[in-house]
GROMACS .gro file of C-alpha atoms in nm:
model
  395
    1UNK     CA    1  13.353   6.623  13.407
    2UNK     CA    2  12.984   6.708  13.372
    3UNK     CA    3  12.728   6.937  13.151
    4UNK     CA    4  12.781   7.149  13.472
    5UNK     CA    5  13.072   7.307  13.429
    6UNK     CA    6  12.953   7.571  13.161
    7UNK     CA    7  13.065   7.812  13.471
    8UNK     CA    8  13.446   7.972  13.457
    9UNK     CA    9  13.602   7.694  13.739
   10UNK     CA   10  13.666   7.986  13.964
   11UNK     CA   11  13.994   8.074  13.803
   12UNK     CA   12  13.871   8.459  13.823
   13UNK     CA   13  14.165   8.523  14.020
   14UNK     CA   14  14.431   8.475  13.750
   15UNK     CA   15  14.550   8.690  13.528
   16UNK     CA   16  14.423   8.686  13.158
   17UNK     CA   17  14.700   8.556  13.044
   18UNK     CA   18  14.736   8.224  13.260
   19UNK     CA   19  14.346   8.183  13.242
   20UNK     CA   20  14.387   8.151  12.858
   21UNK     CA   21  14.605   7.885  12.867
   22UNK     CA   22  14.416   7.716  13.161
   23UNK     CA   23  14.088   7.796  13.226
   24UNK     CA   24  13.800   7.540  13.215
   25UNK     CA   25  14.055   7.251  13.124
   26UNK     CA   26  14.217   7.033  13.364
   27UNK     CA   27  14.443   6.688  13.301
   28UNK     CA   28  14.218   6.425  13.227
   29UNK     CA   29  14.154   6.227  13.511
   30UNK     CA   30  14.197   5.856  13.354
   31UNK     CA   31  14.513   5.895  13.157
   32UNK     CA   32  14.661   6.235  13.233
   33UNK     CA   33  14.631   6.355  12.946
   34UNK     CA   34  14.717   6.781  12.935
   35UNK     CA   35  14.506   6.879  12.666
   36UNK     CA   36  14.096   6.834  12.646
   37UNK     CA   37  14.016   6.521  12.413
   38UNK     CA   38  13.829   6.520  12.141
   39UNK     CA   39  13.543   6.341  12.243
   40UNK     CA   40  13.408   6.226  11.931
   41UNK     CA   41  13.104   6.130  12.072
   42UNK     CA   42  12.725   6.139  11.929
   43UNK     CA   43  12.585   5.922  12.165
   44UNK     CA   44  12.679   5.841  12.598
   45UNK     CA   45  12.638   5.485  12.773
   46UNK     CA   46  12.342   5.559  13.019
   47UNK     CA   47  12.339   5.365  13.384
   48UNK     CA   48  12.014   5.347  13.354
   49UNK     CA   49  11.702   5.507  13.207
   50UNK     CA   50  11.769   5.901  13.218
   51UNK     CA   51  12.042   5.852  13.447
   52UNK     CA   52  12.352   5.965  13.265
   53UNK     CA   53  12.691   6.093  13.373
   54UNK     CA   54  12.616   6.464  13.218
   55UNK     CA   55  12.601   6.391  12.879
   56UNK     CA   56  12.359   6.204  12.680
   57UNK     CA   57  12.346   6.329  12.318
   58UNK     CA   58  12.653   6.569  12.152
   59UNK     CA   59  12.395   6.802  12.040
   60UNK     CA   60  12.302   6.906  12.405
   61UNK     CA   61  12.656   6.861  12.546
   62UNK     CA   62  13.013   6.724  12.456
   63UNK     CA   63  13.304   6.724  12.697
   64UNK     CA   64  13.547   6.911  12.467
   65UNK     CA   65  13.294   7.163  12.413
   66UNK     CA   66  13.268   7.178  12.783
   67UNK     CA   67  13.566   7.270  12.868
   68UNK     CA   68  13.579   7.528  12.547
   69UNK     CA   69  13.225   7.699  12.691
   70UNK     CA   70  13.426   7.744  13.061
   71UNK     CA   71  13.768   7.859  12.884
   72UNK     CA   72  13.550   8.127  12.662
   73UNK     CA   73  13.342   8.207  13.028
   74UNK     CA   74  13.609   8.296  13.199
   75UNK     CA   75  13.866   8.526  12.924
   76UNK     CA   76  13.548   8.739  12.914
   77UNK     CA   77  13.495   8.747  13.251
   78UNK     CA   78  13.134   8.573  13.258
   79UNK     CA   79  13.010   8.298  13.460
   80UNK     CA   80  12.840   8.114  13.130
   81UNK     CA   81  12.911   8.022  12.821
   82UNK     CA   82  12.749   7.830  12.485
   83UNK     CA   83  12.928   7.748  12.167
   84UNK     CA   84  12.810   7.784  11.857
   85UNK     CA   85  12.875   7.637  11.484
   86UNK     CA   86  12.942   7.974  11.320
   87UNK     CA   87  12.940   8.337  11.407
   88UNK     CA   88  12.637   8.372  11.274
   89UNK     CA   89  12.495   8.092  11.530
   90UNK     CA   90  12.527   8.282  11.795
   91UNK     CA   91  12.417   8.595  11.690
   92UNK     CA   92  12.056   8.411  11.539
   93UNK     CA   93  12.011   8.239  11.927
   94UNK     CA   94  12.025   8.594  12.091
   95UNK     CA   95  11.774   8.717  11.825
   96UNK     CA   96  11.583   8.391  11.925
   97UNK     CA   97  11.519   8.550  12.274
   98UNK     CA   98  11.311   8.781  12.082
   99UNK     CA   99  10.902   8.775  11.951
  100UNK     CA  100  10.675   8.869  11.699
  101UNK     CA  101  10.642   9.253  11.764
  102UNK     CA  102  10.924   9.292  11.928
  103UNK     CA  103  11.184   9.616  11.813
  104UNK     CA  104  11.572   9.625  11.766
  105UNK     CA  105  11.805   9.909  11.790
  106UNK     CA  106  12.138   9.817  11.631
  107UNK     CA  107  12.382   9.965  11.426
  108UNK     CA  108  12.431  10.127  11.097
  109UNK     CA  109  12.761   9.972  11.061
  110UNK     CA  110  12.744   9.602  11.149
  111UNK     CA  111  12.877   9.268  10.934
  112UNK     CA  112  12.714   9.223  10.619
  113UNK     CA  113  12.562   8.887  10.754
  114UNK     CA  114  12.454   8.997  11.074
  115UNK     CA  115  12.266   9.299  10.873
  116UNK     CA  116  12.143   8.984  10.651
  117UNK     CA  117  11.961   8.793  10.922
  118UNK     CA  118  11.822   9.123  11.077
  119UNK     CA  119  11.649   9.199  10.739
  120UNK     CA  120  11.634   8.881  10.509
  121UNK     CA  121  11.540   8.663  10.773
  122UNK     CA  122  11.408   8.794  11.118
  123UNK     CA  123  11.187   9.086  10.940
  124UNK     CA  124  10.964   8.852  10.808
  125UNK     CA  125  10.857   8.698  11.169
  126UNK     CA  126  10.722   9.106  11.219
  127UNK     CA  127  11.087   9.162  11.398
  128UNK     CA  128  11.170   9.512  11.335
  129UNK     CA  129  11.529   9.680  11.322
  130UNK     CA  130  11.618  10.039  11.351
  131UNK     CA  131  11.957  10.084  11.176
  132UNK     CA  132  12.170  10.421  11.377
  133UNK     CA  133  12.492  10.545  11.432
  134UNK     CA  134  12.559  10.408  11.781
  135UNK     CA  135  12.883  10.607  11.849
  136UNK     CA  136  12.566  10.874  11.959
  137UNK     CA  137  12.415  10.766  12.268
  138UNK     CA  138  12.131  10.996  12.244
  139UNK     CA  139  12.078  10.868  11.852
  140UNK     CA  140  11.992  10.497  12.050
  141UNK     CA  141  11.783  10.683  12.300
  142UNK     CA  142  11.600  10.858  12.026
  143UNK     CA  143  11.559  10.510  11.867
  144UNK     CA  144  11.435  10.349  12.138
  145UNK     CA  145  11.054  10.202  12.166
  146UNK     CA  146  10.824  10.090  12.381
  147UNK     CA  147  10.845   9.753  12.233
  148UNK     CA  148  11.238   9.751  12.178
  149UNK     CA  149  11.388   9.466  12.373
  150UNK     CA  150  11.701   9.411  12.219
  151UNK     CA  151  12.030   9.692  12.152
  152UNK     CA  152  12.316   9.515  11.955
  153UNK     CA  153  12.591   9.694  11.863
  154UNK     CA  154  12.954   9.589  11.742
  155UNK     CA  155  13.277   9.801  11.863
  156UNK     CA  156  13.512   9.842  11.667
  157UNK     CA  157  13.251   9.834  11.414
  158UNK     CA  158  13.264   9.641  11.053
  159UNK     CA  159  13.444   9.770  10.864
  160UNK     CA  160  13.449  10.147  11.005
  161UNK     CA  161  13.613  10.112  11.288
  162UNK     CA  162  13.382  10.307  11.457
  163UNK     CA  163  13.404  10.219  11.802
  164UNK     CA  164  13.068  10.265  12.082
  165UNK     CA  165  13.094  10.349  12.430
  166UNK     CA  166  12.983  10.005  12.541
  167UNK     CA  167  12.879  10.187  12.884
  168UNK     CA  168  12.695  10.452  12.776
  169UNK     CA  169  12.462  10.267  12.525
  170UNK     CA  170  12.408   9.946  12.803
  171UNK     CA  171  12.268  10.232  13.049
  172UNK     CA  172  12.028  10.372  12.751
  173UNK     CA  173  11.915   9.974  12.662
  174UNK     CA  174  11.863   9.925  13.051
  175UNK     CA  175  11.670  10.260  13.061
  176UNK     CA  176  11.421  10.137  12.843
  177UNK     CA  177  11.400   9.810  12.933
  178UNK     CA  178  11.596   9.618  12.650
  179UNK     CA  179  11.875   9.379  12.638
  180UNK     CA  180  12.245   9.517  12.583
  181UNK     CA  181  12.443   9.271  12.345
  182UNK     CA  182  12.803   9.318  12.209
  183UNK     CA  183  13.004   9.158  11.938
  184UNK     CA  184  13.351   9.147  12.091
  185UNK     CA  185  13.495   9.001  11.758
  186UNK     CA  186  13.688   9.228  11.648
  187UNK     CA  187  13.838   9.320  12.027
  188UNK     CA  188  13.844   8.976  12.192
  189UNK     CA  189  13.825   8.979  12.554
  190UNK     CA  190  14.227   9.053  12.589
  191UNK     CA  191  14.151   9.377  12.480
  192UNK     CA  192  13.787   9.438  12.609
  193UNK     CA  193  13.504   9.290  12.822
  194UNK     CA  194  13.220   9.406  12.718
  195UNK     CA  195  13.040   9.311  13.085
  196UNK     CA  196  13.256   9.509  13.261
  197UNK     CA  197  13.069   9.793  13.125
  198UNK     CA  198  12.724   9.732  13.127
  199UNK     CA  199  12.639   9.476  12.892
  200UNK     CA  200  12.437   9.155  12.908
  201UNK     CA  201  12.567   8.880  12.627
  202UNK     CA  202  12.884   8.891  12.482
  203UNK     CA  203  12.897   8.709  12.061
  204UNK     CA  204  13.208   8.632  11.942
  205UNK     CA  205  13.237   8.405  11.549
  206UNK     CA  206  13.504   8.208  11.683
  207UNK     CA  207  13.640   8.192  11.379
  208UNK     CA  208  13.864   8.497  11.406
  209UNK     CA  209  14.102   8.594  11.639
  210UNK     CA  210  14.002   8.319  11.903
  211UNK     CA  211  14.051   8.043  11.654
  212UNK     CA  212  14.327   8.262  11.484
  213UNK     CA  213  14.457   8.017  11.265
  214UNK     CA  214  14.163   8.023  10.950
  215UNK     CA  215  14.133   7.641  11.011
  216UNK     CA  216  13.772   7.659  11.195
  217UNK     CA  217  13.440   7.840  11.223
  218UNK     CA  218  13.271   7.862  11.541
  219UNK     CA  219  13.070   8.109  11.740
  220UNK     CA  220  12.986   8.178  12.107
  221UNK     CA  221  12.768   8.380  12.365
  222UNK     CA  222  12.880   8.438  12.692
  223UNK     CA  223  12.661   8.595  12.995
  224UNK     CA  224  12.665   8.656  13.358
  225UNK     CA  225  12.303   8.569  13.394
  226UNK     CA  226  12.213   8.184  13.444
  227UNK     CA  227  11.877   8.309  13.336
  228UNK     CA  228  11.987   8.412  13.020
  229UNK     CA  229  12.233   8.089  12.980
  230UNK     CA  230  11.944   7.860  13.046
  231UNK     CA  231  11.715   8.049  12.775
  232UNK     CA  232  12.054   8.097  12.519
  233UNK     CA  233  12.121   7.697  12.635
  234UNK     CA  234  11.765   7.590  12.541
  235UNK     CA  235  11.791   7.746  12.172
  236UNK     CA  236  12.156   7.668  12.152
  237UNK     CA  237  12.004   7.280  12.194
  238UNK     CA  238  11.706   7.307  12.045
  239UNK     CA  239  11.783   7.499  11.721
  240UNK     CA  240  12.092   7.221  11.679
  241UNK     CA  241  12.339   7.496  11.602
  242UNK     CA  242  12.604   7.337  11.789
  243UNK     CA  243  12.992   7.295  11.730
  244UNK     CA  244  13.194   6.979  11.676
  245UNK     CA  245  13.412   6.863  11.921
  246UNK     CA  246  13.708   6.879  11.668
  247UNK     CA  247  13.603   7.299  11.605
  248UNK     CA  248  13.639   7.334  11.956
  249UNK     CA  249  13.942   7.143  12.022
  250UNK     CA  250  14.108   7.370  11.740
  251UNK     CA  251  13.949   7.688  11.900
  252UNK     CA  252  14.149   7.556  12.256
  253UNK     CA  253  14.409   7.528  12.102
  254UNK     CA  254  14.387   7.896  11.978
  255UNK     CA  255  14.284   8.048  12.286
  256UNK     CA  256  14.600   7.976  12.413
  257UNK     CA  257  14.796   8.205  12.224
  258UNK     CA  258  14.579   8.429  12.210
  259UNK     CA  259  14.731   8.717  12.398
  260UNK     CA  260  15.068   8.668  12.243
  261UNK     CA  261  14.849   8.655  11.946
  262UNK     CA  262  14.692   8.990  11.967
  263UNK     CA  263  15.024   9.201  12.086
  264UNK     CA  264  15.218   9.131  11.735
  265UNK     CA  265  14.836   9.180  11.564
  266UNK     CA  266  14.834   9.501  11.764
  267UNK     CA  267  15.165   9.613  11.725
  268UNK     CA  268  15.167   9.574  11.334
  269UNK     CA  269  14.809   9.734  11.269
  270UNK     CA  270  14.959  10.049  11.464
  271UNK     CA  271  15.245  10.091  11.280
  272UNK     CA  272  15.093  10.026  10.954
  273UNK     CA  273  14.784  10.240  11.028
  274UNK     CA  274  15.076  10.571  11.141
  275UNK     CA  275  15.212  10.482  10.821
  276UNK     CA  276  14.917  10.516  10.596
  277UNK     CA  277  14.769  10.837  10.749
  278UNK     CA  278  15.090  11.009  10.649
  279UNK     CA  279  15.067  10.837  10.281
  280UNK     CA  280  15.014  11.111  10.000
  281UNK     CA  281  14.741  10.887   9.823
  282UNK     CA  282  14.573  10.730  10.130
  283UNK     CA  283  14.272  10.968  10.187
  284UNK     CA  284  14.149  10.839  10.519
  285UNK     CA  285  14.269  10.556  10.768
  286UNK     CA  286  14.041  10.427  11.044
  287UNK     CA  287  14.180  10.275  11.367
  288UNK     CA  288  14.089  10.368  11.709
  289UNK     CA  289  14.451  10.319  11.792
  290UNK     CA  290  14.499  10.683  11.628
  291UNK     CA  291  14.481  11.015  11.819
  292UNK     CA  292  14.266  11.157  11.477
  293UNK     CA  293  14.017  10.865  11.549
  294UNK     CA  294  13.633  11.043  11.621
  295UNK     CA  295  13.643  10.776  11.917
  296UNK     CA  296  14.031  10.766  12.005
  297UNK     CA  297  13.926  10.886  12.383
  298UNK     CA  298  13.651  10.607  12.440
  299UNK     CA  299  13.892  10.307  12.283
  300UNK     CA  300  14.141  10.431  12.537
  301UNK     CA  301  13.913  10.404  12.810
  302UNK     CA  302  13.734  10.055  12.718
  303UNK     CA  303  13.947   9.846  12.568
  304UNK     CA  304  14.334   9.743  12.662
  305UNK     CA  305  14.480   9.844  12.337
  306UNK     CA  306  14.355   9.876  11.985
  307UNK     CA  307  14.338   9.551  11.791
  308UNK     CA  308  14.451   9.434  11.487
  309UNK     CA  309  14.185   9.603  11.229
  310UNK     CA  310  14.202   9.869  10.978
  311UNK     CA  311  14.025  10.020  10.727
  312UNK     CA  312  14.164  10.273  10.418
  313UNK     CA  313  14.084  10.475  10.130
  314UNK     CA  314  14.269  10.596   9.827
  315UNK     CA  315  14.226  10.947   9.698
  316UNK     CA  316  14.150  10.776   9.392
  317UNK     CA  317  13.904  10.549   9.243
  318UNK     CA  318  13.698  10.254   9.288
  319UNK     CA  319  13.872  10.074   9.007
  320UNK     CA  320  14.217  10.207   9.164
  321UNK     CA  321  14.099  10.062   9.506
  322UNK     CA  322  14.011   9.711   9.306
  323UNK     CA  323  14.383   9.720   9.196
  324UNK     CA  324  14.501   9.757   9.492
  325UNK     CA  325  14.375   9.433   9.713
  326UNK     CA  326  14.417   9.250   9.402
  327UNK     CA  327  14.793   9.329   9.362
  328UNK     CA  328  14.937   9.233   9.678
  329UNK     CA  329  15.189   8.919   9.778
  330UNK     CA  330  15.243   8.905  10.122
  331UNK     CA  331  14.825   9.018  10.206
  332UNK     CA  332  14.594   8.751  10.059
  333UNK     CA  333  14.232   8.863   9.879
  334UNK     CA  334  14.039   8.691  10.078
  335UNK     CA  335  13.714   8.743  10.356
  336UNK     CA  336  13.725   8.669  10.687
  337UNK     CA  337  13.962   8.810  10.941
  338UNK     CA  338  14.148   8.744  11.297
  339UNK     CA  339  14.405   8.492  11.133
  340UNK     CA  340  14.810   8.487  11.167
  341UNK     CA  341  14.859   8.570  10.806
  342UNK     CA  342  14.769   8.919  10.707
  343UNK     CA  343  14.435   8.951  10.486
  344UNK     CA  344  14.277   9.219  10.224
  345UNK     CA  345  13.954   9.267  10.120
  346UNK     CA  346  13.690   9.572   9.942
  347UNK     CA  347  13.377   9.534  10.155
  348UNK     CA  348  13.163   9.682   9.969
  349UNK     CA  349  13.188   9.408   9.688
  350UNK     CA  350  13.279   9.106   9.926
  351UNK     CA  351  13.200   9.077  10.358
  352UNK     CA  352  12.910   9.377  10.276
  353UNK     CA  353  12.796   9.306   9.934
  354UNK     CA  354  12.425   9.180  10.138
  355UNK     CA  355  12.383   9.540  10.289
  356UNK     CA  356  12.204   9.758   9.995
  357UNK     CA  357  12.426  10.022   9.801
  358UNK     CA  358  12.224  10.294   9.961
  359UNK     CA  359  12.250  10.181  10.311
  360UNK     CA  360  12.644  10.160  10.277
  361UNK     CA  361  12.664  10.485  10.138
  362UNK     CA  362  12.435  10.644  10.433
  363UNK     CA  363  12.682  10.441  10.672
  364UNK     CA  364  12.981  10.588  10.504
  365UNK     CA  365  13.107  10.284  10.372
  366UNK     CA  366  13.231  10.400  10.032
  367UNK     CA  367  13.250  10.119   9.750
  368UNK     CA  368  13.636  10.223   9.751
  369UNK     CA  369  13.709  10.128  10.129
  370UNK     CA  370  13.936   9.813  10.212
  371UNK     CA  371  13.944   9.659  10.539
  372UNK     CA  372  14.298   9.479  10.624
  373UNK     CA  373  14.315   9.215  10.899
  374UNK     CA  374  14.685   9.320  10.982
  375UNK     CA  375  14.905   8.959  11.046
  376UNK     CA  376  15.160   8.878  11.288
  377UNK     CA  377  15.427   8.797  10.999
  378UNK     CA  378  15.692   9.134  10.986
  379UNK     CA  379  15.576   9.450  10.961
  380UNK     CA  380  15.804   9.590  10.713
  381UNK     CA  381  15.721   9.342  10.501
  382UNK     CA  382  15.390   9.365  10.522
  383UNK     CA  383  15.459   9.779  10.484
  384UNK     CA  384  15.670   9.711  10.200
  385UNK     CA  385  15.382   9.503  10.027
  386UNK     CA  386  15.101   9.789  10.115
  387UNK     CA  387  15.329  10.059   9.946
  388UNK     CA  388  15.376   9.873   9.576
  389UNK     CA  389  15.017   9.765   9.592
  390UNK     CA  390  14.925  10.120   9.616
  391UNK     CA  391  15.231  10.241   9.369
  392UNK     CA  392  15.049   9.959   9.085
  393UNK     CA  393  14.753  10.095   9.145
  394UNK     CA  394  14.750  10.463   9.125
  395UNK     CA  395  15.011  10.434   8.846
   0.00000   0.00000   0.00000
């Protein structure tokens, strides 16, 4: 095993499915081992002076993390991958690629923490974001500047649901000259592959759906471009915002359920989502999985199937809506997302609470909005749960 193998092991030939379980990992040579140690390594024997084996220091490399880099390579469909501590790890190397000067064009719906580092942290190094609604093509084009270098958009968005034609925007980034980068989070590459359509990196926070347990945090970038792997790989090193080879044995471990994983989370979001529109004090529902979705037609034509997120609002109030994720059994109250039990939350005072009040509004992210991360436990209990949560509430 070397530092090497950050490429997908040329398993592009198998089904998602298999590659999941598979991909990037093989027996261990020595003891035949089936699943990837845990090298809990900081430090490698050298032969001699700067002639190592492919590892020298855990920072730069790690064999679990290895084969956790290939395994993440290949769902999406890249040649390269990096692994990250956090979410957020990833997202701050891509914005690393950037300099003083240099423009954004991102969304007006993003994480709470991702709108965070754009603003608290990047703005003050003269990095400057333009904030749009990127389910309009021609809104990005309008947005873009001579000195933009970098599009970032998430689809589905947080916590809208919104959901951008990954295609159409990577052509207008190309156009003028800029990066295309896509937080797959929400999707995961069973249901879409952002390269496929156009776009250059590919962030994922591990932590979600590809751990899918709510036992780890992790991020990761993935790329077809050795170029851009060796620039991502240099920061990934260098800024020291690297994983732990027990994170990435857990997130292994998660990737291989993934697909099974995602059906049930599918399955249950879709019925629960059907069930809500048609609920007398549910004023809206978002989930692209519905035909009276604003983007229904482009999440049919992008992505596999429709995921496992959801957003609603009462026709009521904001205290009503406080009542509601507050009252539940089988949902927990609780941030985060991606995870085998089901999960509740009001953005607006929790995962967005960093974005201004003003902004949110202007996004159309009311303060009486909850986002559900719909579980794999039964649906009709988790149905059951919804409709006393909203009976207490509005009662």
């Amino acid at each position: 095993m070397s530092d090497e193998s950050h490429e997908n092991g040329g398993d592009e030939d198998h089904r998602i499915e298999t590659r999941a379980v598979h991909a990037g990992q093989e027996p261990d040579a020595e003891t035949g081992a089936l699943m990837t140690p845990i090298y809990a390594n900081s430090t490698y024997v050298q032969d001699g002076p700067g002639d190592h084996r492919g590892y020298e220091y855990s920072r730069t490399g790690n064999p679990t993390r290895t084969d956790l880099e290939a395994n993440l390579a290949s769902l999406e469909g890249g040649e390269y991958g990096r692994a990250f501590s956090s979410g957020m790890g990833s997202i701050n190397a891509v914005v690393n690629l950037l300099e003083s000067g240099d423009h954004v064009v991102t969304g007006d719906d993003v994480y709470g923490g991702t709108h965070r580092l754009f603003t608290q942290v990047y703005d003050q190094y003269d990095v400057e974001f333009s904030f749009v609604d990127m389910t309009d093509a021609d809104a990005v084009a309008d947005a873009m500047r001579e000195e933009t270098e970098l599009v970032w958009m998430e689809t589905p968005t947080n916590p809208l649901m919104q959901v951008v034609d990954v295609a159409a925007v990577s052509q207008v980034a190309h156009e003028g000259g800029a990066l295309c980068a896509v937080d797959n989070t929400f999707a995961t590459p069973y249901l879409q592959r952002p390269l496929e359509h156009g776009a250059d990196i590919v962030s994922h926070s591990l932590t979600k759906y590809l751990g899918g347990h709510s036992d780890v945090v992790g991020g990761a970038l993935v790329t077809d471009s050795e170029d851009l792997d060796e620039r991502l790989g240099f920061y990934q090193n260098a800024v020291g915002a690297t994983p732990g080879p027990f994170g990435c044995f857990l997130v292994l471990r998660g990737t291989k359920t993934l697909p099974v994983r995602m059906d049930r989370h599918c399955e249950n979001a879709r019925t629960l989502a059907t069930w809500l529109e048609d609920h007398p004090k549910v004023d809206a529902v978002y989930y692209p999985g519905l035909d009276s979705h604003p983007q229904h037609d482009v999440a049919a034509r992008q992505m596999d199937d429709f995921g496992g997120m959801l957003s609603f609002e009462l026709d009521g109030t904001l205290e009503e809506a406080s009542a509601l994720v507050s009252n539940t059994e089988v949902f927990t109250l609780a941030e985060s997302l991606g995870g085998v039990e089901s999960l509740i939350e009001q953005p607006a005072a929790m995962t967005h609470a960093a974005v201004p009040s003003e902004e949110r509004e202007a996004a159309g992210l009311d303060d009486g909005l909850i986002r559900v991360s719909v579980g794999v436990e039964h649906v009709e209990d988790l149905r059951t749960d919804l409709a006393q949560a909203i009976e207490t509430a509005t009662n």
